[in-house]
Coordinates of C-alpha atoms and ligand atoms in Angstrom, one line a residue:
M513 CA 22.5 26.8 8.6
T514 CA 20.1 28.6 5.9
D515 CA 20.2 32.4 6.7
F516 CA 16.3 32.6 6.1
K517 CA 16.3 36.2 6.9
L518 CA 18.7 37.1 3.9
L519 CA 17.4 34.5 1.6
L520 CA 13.7 35.9 1.9
S521 CA 15.1 39.4 1.5
H522 CA 15.6 38.6 -2.0
F523 CA 11.9 37.9 -2.5
G524 CA 11.2 41.3 -0.9
I525 CA 9.9 39.4 2.4
S526 CA 11.1 40.4 5.6
V527 CA 11.3 38.1 8.8
S528 CA 12.6 39.1 12.1
S529 CA 14.5 36.0 12.6
D530 CA 15.2 32.7 11.2
D531 CA 12.9 31.5 14.1
D532 CA 10.0 32.9 11.8
V533 CA 10.8 30.1 9.2
I534 CA 9.0 27.0 10.1
P535 CA 8.9 23.5 8.5
Y536 CA 5.5 22.8 7.2
G537 CA 3.1 20.1 5.5
D538 CA 3.8 16.5 4.6
G539 CA 5.2 16.4 1.1
H540 CA 7.7 13.7 0.4
I541 CA 9.8 15.6 -1.9
N542 CA 10.5 19.6 -1.5
D543 CA 11.7 21.1 1.8
T544 CA 8.6 23.3 2.6
Y545 CA 8.4 26.4 5.0
I546 CA 5.7 28.6 6.1
T547 CA 6.7 32.2 7.2
N548 CA 5.4 33.9 10.5
T549 CA 4.7 37.1 8.7
E550 CA 1.5 38.7 7.5
P551 CA 0.7 37.8 4.9
K552 CA 2.2 34.6 5.3
Y553 CA 4.4 32.8 2.4
I554 CA 5.3 29.4 1.6
L555 CA 9.4 29.1 1.2
Q556 CA 10.2 25.9 -0.7
K557 CA 13.6 24.5 -1.3
I558 CA 13.3 22.5 -4.7
N559 CA 14.6 19.0 -4.8
T560 CA 16.9 19.3 -7.5
N561 CA 18.0 15.6 -7.2
I562 CA 14.6 14.9 -8.7
F563 CA 13.9 17.9 -10.5
K564 CA 17.3 18.8 -12.5
D565 CA 16.1 21.8 -14.2
A566 CA 14.8 24.4 -11.8
A567 CA 14.5 27.1 -14.4
R568 CA 12.4 24.9 -16.7
L569 CA 10.4 23.7 -13.7
M570 CA 9.6 27.0 -12.9
K571 CA 8.7 27.9 -16.4
N572 CA 6.1 25.0 -16.5
V573 CA 4.6 26.4 -13.1
E574 CA 4.5 29.8 -14.5
L575 CA 2.6 28.7 -17.6
V576 CA 0.2 26.4 -16.1
T577 CA -0.8 29.0 -13.4
E578 CA -1.0 31.9 -15.7
H579 CA -3.3 29.7 -17.9
L580 CA -5.4 28.7 -14.7
T581 CA -5.7 32.3 -13.6
K582 CA -7.3 33.3 -16.8
K583 CA -9.8 30.4 -16.3
I584 CA -10.4 31.4 -12.9
L585 CA -11.1 35.1 -13.7
Q586 CA -13.7 33.8 -16.5
N587 CA -15.4 31.9 -14.0
G588 CA -15.4 34.9 -11.5
G589 CA -13.2 33.3 -9.2
N590 CA -10.1 34.7 -7.1
P591 CA -6.9 33.6 -8.5
E592 CA -4.8 34.5 -5.4
V593 CA -6.3 31.5 -3.6
E594 CA -7.4 29.2 -6.2
T595 CA -4.1 28.5 -7.9
L596 CA -0.6 28.8 -6.8
N597 CA 0.8 32.3 -6.9
I598 CA 4.6 32.6 -7.5
I599 CA 6.3 35.4 -5.8
K600 CA 9.3 36.8 -7.8
T601 CA 12.6 37.6 -6.6
T602 CA 13.5 41.2 -6.3
D603 CA 15.1 40.4 -9.8
G604 CA 11.8 39.4 -11.2
Q605 CA 12.9 35.7 -11.3
P606 CA 10.6 33.0 -10.2
Y607 CA 13.2 31.3 -7.9
Y608 CA 16.7 32.2 -6.3
E609 CA 19.7 30.1 -6.1
Y610 CA 21.2 30.4 -2.6
E611 CA 24.3 28.1 -1.8
G612 CA 23.8 25.7 -4.2
N613 CA 20.4 25.0 -3.8
C614 CA 17.1 26.5 -5.6
Y615 CA 14.5 28.2 -3.6
R616 CA 10.9 29.6 -4.3
V617 CA 8.1 31.3 -2.8
Y618 CA 4.4 31.1 -3.2
R619 CA 1.7 33.0 -1.6
F620 CA 0.2 31.1 1.2
I621 CA -3.2 29.7 0.8
N622 CA -5.2 29.6 3.6
G623 CA -6.4 26.0 3.2
I624 CA -6.8 22.6 4.9
S625 CA -4.9 19.5 3.2
Y626 CA -5.6 16.0 4.2
N627 CA -3.5 12.9 4.8
L628 CA -6.7 11.0 5.7
P629 CA -10.0 12.2 4.3
E630 CA -12.8 12.5 7.0
T631 CA -15.8 12.5 5.1
N632 CA -17.1 10.9 1.4
D633 CA -18.1 14.6 0.7
Q634 CA -14.3 15.7 0.9
L635 CA -13.8 12.7 -1.6
F636 CA -16.5 13.8 -4.2
E637 CA -15.1 17.5 -4.0
A638 CA -11.7 16.1 -4.5
G639 CA -13.1 14.1 -7.7
K640 CA -14.6 17.3 -8.9
A641 CA -11.5 19.4 -8.3
F642 CA -9.1 17.4 -10.4
G643 CA -11.5 16.7 -12.9
K644 CA -12.2 20.3 -13.2
F645 CA -8.2 20.9 -13.2
Q646 CA -8.2 18.8 -16.1
N647 CA -11.2 20.5 -17.9
E648 CA -9.3 23.8 -17.3
L649 CA -6.2 22.5 -18.9
A650 CA -7.9 20.9 -22.1
D651 CA -6.7 23.5 -24.1
F652 CA -3.4 24.4 -22.6
D653 CA -0.6 23.9 -25.2
A654 CA 1.1 20.5 -24.0
S655 CA 4.0 21.0 -26.3
A656 CA 4.9 24.4 -24.1
L657 CA 5.7 21.8 -21.0
Y658 CA 8.7 20.5 -20.1
E659 CA 8.6 16.8 -19.1
S660 CA 9.9 17.6 -15.3
I661 CA 10.4 13.8 -14.8
P662 CA 10.3 11.8 -18.0
D663 CA 8.3 8.3 -17.7
F664 CA 6.6 9.6 -14.3
H665 CA 4.1 6.9 -14.7
N666 CA 5.4 4.6 -17.0
T667 CA 4.7 1.5 -15.0
R668 CA 6.6 -0.8 -17.1
K669 CA 9.7 1.4 -16.6
R670 CA 8.9 1.6 -12.9
F671 CA 8.8 -2.1 -12.9
N672 CA 12.0 -2.4 -14.8
N673 CA 13.6 0.2 -12.2
L674 CA 12.5 -2.3 -9.4
K675 CA 14.3 -5.2 -11.0
A676 CA 17.2 -3.1 -11.6
S677 CA 17.2 -1.9 -7.7
I678 CA 17.0 -5.5 -6.8
E679 CA 19.9 -6.6 -9.0
A680 CA 22.2 -3.5 -7.7
N681 CA 21.1 -4.1 -4.1
K682 CA 22.8 -1.0 -3.2
S683 CA 21.7 -0.9 0.5
G684 CA 22.2 -5.0 0.8
R685 CA 18.7 -5.0 1.9
A686 CA 17.1 -7.0 -0.8
S687 CA 17.5 -10.1 0.6
S688 CA 15.5 -8.9 3.7
V689 CA 12.5 -8.0 1.6
K690 CA 12.1 -11.4 -0.4
S691 CA 8.1 -11.7 0.1
E692 CA 7.6 -8.1 -0.8
I693 CA 9.8 -8.5 -4.0
E694 CA 7.8 -11.7 -4.8
F695 CA 4.6 -9.9 -4.3
A696 CA 5.4 -7.0 -6.7
L697 CA 6.9 -9.4 -9.6
S698 CA 4.0 -11.3 -9.4
Y699 CA 1.7 -8.3 -10.7
E700 CA 3.6 -8.1 -13.8
K701 CA 0.9 -8.9 -15.9
Y702 CA -0.9 -5.4 -15.4
V703 CA 2.0 -3.0 -15.8
D704 CA 1.2 -2.3 -19.8
A705 CA -2.5 -1.7 -19.6
I706 CA -2.2 2.0 -19.8
I707 CA 0.7 2.5 -21.9
N708 CA -0.7 -0.1 -24.2
G709 CA -3.8 2.2 -24.7
I710 CA -1.9 5.4 -25.1
A711 CA 0.3 3.7 -27.7
D712 CA -2.8 2.4 -29.6
K713 CA -4.4 5.9 -29.0
T714 CA -7.7 4.6 -27.2
I715 CA -6.5 6.4 -24.4
P716 CA -5.8 10.3 -25.4
L717 CA -2.8 12.2 -24.0
R718 CA -4.1 15.1 -21.9
V719 CA -2.2 17.8 -19.7
T720 CA -2.5 16.0 -16.4
H721 CA -1.4 16.6 -12.8
N722 CA 0.1 13.4 -12.1
D723 CA 0.4 13.8 -8.1
T724 CA -3.2 13.7 -7.4
K725 CA -3.0 12.5 -3.7
L726 CA -5.2 14.2 -1.5
N727 CA -2.7 16.6 0.3
N728 CA -2.2 18.3 -3.1
I729 CA -5.6 19.9 -2.5
L730 CA -6.2 22.7 -0.2
F731 CA -10.0 22.7 1.3
D732 CA -11.7 25.8 2.4
P733 CA -12.1 25.5 6.1
K734 CA -15.4 27.5 5.9
T735 CA -17.1 26.0 2.7
K736 CA -15.6 22.8 3.0
K737 CA -15.2 22.8 -0.7
C738 CA -11.9 22.5 -2.5
L739 CA -10.3 25.7 -2.9
S740 CA -7.1 24.9 -5.0
V741 CA -5.2 22.1 -6.6
I742 CA -1.3 22.6 -5.6
D743 CA 1.8 21.0 -6.1
L744 CA 2.3 21.5 -9.9
D745 CA 5.4 20.2 -10.4
T746 CA 4.7 17.2 -12.2
V747 CA 1.8 18.7 -14.5
M748 CA 2.8 17.1 -17.9
P749 CA 1.3 15.3 -20.7
G750 CA -0.4 12.0 -19.3
S751 CA -3.5 10.2 -18.9
M752 CA -6.7 10.9 -17.2
L753 CA -6.3 7.6 -15.7
Y754 CA -3.0 8.6 -13.8
D755 CA -5.0 11.3 -12.0
Y756 CA -7.8 9.3 -11.3
G757 CA -6.0 6.1 -10.0
D758 CA -3.4 8.1 -7.8
A759 CA -6.0 10.2 -6.2
L760 CA -8.0 7.0 -5.1
R761 CA -5.0 5.0 -4.2
F762 CA -4.5 7.6 -1.4
G763 CA -8.2 8.9 -1.0
A764 CA -9.9 5.6 -1.1
S765 CA -7.9 3.9 1.5
S766 CA -9.2 3.3 5.0
A767 CA -5.6 4.4 6.5
K768 CA -2.8 6.7 5.9
E769 CA -0.2 5.7 3.4
D770 CA 2.2 4.8 6.2
E771 CA -0.1 2.7 8.5
T772 CA 1.5 -0.6 9.6
D773 CA -1.3 -2.2 11.0
L774 CA -2.3 -3.7 7.8
D775 CA -5.5 -5.6 9.0
T776 CA -6.9 -1.8 8.9
V777 CA -5.9 -0.9 5.7
Y778 CA -8.2 -1.5 2.6
C779 CA -9.8 0.2 -0.4
C780 CA -13.5 1.9 0.7
L781 CA -15.8 1.5 -1.8
D782 CA -18.2 4.3 -0.6
K783 CA -15.1 6.6 -1.0
F784 CA -14.6 5.4 -4.4
E785 CA -18.0 6.0 -5.5
A786 CA -17.9 9.4 -4.0
F787 CA -14.8 10.4 -5.7
T788 CA -16.0 8.7 -9.1
K789 CA -19.1 10.9 -9.0
G790 CA -17.4 14.1 -8.4
F791 CA -14.6 13.2 -11.1
L792 CA -16.9 11.8 -14.0
G793 CA -19.4 14.7 -13.2
E794 CA -16.6 16.9 -14.9
L795 CA -15.3 14.5 -17.6
K796 CA -17.7 11.8 -18.4
N797 CA -18.5 13.8 -21.8
S798 CA -14.7 13.9 -22.9
A799 CA -13.6 10.3 -21.4
T800 CA -13.4 7.3 -24.1
E801 CA -14.4 4.1 -23.8
K802 CA -11.2 2.8 -22.9
E803 CA -10.8 5.3 -20.4
I804 CA -13.8 4.3 -18.7
E805 CA -13.1 0.7 -19.0
L806 CA -9.8 1.3 -17.2
L807 CA -11.1 3.3 -14.4
P808 CA -11.0 0.7 -11.6
L809 CA -7.8 -1.0 -13.1
S810 CA -6.0 2.6 -13.0
V811 CA -6.6 2.5 -8.8
L812 CA -4.8 -0.8 -8.8
L813 CA -2.0 0.2 -11.4
M814 CA -1.4 3.6 -9.6
T815 CA -1.4 1.8 -6.1
Y816 CA 0.8 -0.9 -7.4
E817 CA 3.2 1.7 -9.0
C818 CA 3.7 3.9 -5.9
G819 CA 4.3 0.5 -3.9
I820 CA 7.1 -0.7 -6.2
R821 CA 8.6 3.0 -6.0
F822 CA 8.5 2.8 -2.5
L823 CA 10.2 -0.6 -2.3
S824 CA 12.8 0.4 -5.0
D825 CA 13.6 3.2 -2.8
Y826 CA 14.1 1.1 0.3
I827 CA 16.2 -1.2 -1.8
D828 CA 18.2 1.8 -3.1
G829 CA 19.0 3.0 0.4
D830 CA 16.2 5.7 0.5
V831 CA 17.5 8.2 -1.9
Y832 CA 14.2 9.5 -3.1
F833 CA 11.1 9.9 -0.8
K834 CA 11.7 11.8 2.6
I835 CA 11.6 9.3 5.4
H836 CA 11.1 9.9 9.1
Y837 CA 12.2 6.5 10.4
P838 CA 14.7 3.7 8.8
N839 CA 11.9 1.6 7.5
H840 CA 9.5 4.4 6.5
N841 CA 9.7 3.3 2.9
L842 CA 9.3 -0.4 3.5
D843 CA 6.2 0.2 5.7
R844 CA 4.7 2.3 2.9
A845 CA 5.4 -0.2 0.2
R846 CA 3.6 -3.0 2.6
N847 CA 0.8 -0.6 2.9
Q848 CA 0.2 0.1 -0.8
F849 CA 0.6 -4.0 -1.5
K850 CA -2.2 -4.7 0.9
L851 CA -4.2 -2.3 -1.0
V852 CA -3.3 -3.8 -4.5
A853 CA -4.5 -7.1 -3.3
D854 CA -7.7 -5.7 -1.7
I855 CA -8.3 -3.5 -5.0
E856 CA -7.6 -6.4 -7.2
S857 CA -10.6 -8.5 -5.2
K858 CA -12.8 -5.5 -5.7
L859 CA -12.3 -4.5 -9.4
D860 CA -15.7 -6.1 -10.6
E861 CA -17.6 -4.1 -7.8
M862 CA -15.7 -1.0 -8.7
S863 CA -16.7 -1.5 -12.6
N864 CA -20.5 -1.9 -11.3
I865 CA -20.1 1.3 -9.4
V866 CA -18.6 3.1 -12.6
K867 CA -21.6 1.8 -14.5
N868 CA -24.2 3.0 -12.0
V869 CA -22.4 6.5 -11.7
L870 CA -22.8 7.1 -15.6
A871 CA -26.3 5.7 -15.7
Ligands
ADP1376 P1 6.0 17.9 -2.1 O1 6.4 18.1 -3.5 O2 7.0 18.1 -1.1 O3 4.7 17.4 -2.1 P2 4.2 20.5 -2.1 O4 4.1 21.3 -2.9 O5 2.9 19.8 -2.2 O6 5.5 19.8 -2.0 O7 3.8 21.0 -0.4 C1 3.8 20.2 0.7 C2 2.7 20.5 1.4 O8 2.7 22.2 1.8 C3 1.4 20.8 0.8 O9 0.9 19.3 1.1 C4 0.6 21.7 1.5 O10 -0.1 21.0 2.7 C5 1.6 22.8 1.8 N1 1.5 23.9 0.7 C6 2.3 23.9 -0.4 N2 2.2 25.1 -1.2 C7 1.3 25.7 -0.3 C8 0.4 26.9 -0.5 N3 0.8 27.9 -1.4 N4 -0.5 27.4 0.7 C9 -0.9 26.7 1.5 N5 -0.3 25.4 1.9 C10 0.8 25.0 0.8
GN1_1377 C1 5.1 12.1 -3.8 O1 5.3 15.4 -3.6 P1 4.1 14.5 -2.9 O2 4.7 14.2 -1.6 O3 3.0 15.5 -3.2 C2 5.5 11.7 -5.2 C3 4.4 11.0 -5.9 C4 3.9 9.8 -4.8 C5 3.9 10.4 -3.5 C6 3.6 9.3 -2.6 C7 7.4 14.2 -7.6 O4 4.3 13.0 -4.0 O5 4.6 10.6 -7.0 O6 2.8 9.1 -5.5 O7 4.9 11.0 -3.1 N1 6.0 13.1 -6.2 C8 6.9 12.9 -6.9 O8 3.1 9.9 -1.4 O9 7.6 11.8 -6.9
MG1378 MG1 2.7 17.4 -2.4

């Protein structure tokens, strides 16, 4: 049992008992808790199976939040709620090692995160927020960043990893998911689209968030606008298309990421349009022709990539994503694959929407 009272005392935070530290949020990676204190804090056990070097990870978060803080202040905003604020340990460190685990504390931001957006306005606001996030980091020195997860959105590598998982078949589950594997392998033709553009420089490398699902944005409960973009663990050099495609993978879906009634899972073009308006409102002047061309395909690719990651993890025996029941990763994979097929059938319509938004 973690002694939370003792642990938090190293951050200068006092709780009456361990009951004042409560599991929080729906992240798939870190263990997140909220403290029942005034003010409240977010405590996270960093997933060091995934983020191997907590010191360098936290250096990234420090550098990025310092940069964002300057921008927020220049715009007359409030950095205490508009970006993450690291609470240092009493020794001035950005995380604390305790019983072999690495813990960090953030100031709690009083905002709402959505697993299923409720209105198109929320999509518009999310598009604006992720577009603005990239603009604010446009003059950030990318070479200062450590690559916290190498090849995070290299879809070719993700495809090869899936093949390796099937081959190794660590869980013995591969034979039970033949149709999902067949579906996944049949989409190989798309996997190089973004990587090739990066290689031939038609797609510029930018500092991107790389994990733009909607619950990594906090909305202001009063104004309904986006308050802040959080979960900065994967801020790394990447493509604008990763942030756009991943946000729509999640945000334009008609259903939650683990909905199992697949008849109710499809890509909503009105949500797609609302997000695109917000995103391109911020970035249309800096987007290249190739980036614009690949916007619709990036939604397919990021959804496909996430689907094959869930499927690989199911075959590996659920070692990466947090699951809440035995077939959770398989359900998530099926859900993403249903979306992939639907997005593929809507690519032309999506291109027309992008054209109209830019007109
Ligand atoms: P994971 O990498 O596991 O997704 P996150 O950093 O995204 O972890 O945190 C999980 C959830 O916790 C978020 O989706 C959000 O709801 C909540 N959360 C994280 N940090 C804060 C914060 N500083 N203030 C308020 N809520 C937060
Ligand atoms: C994870 O950390 P979280 O829950 O916000 C994952 C993303 C996936 C997403 C799928 C570091 O996001 O890449 O798209 O789950 N983050 C990491 O829901 O792997
Ligand atoms: Mg998250």
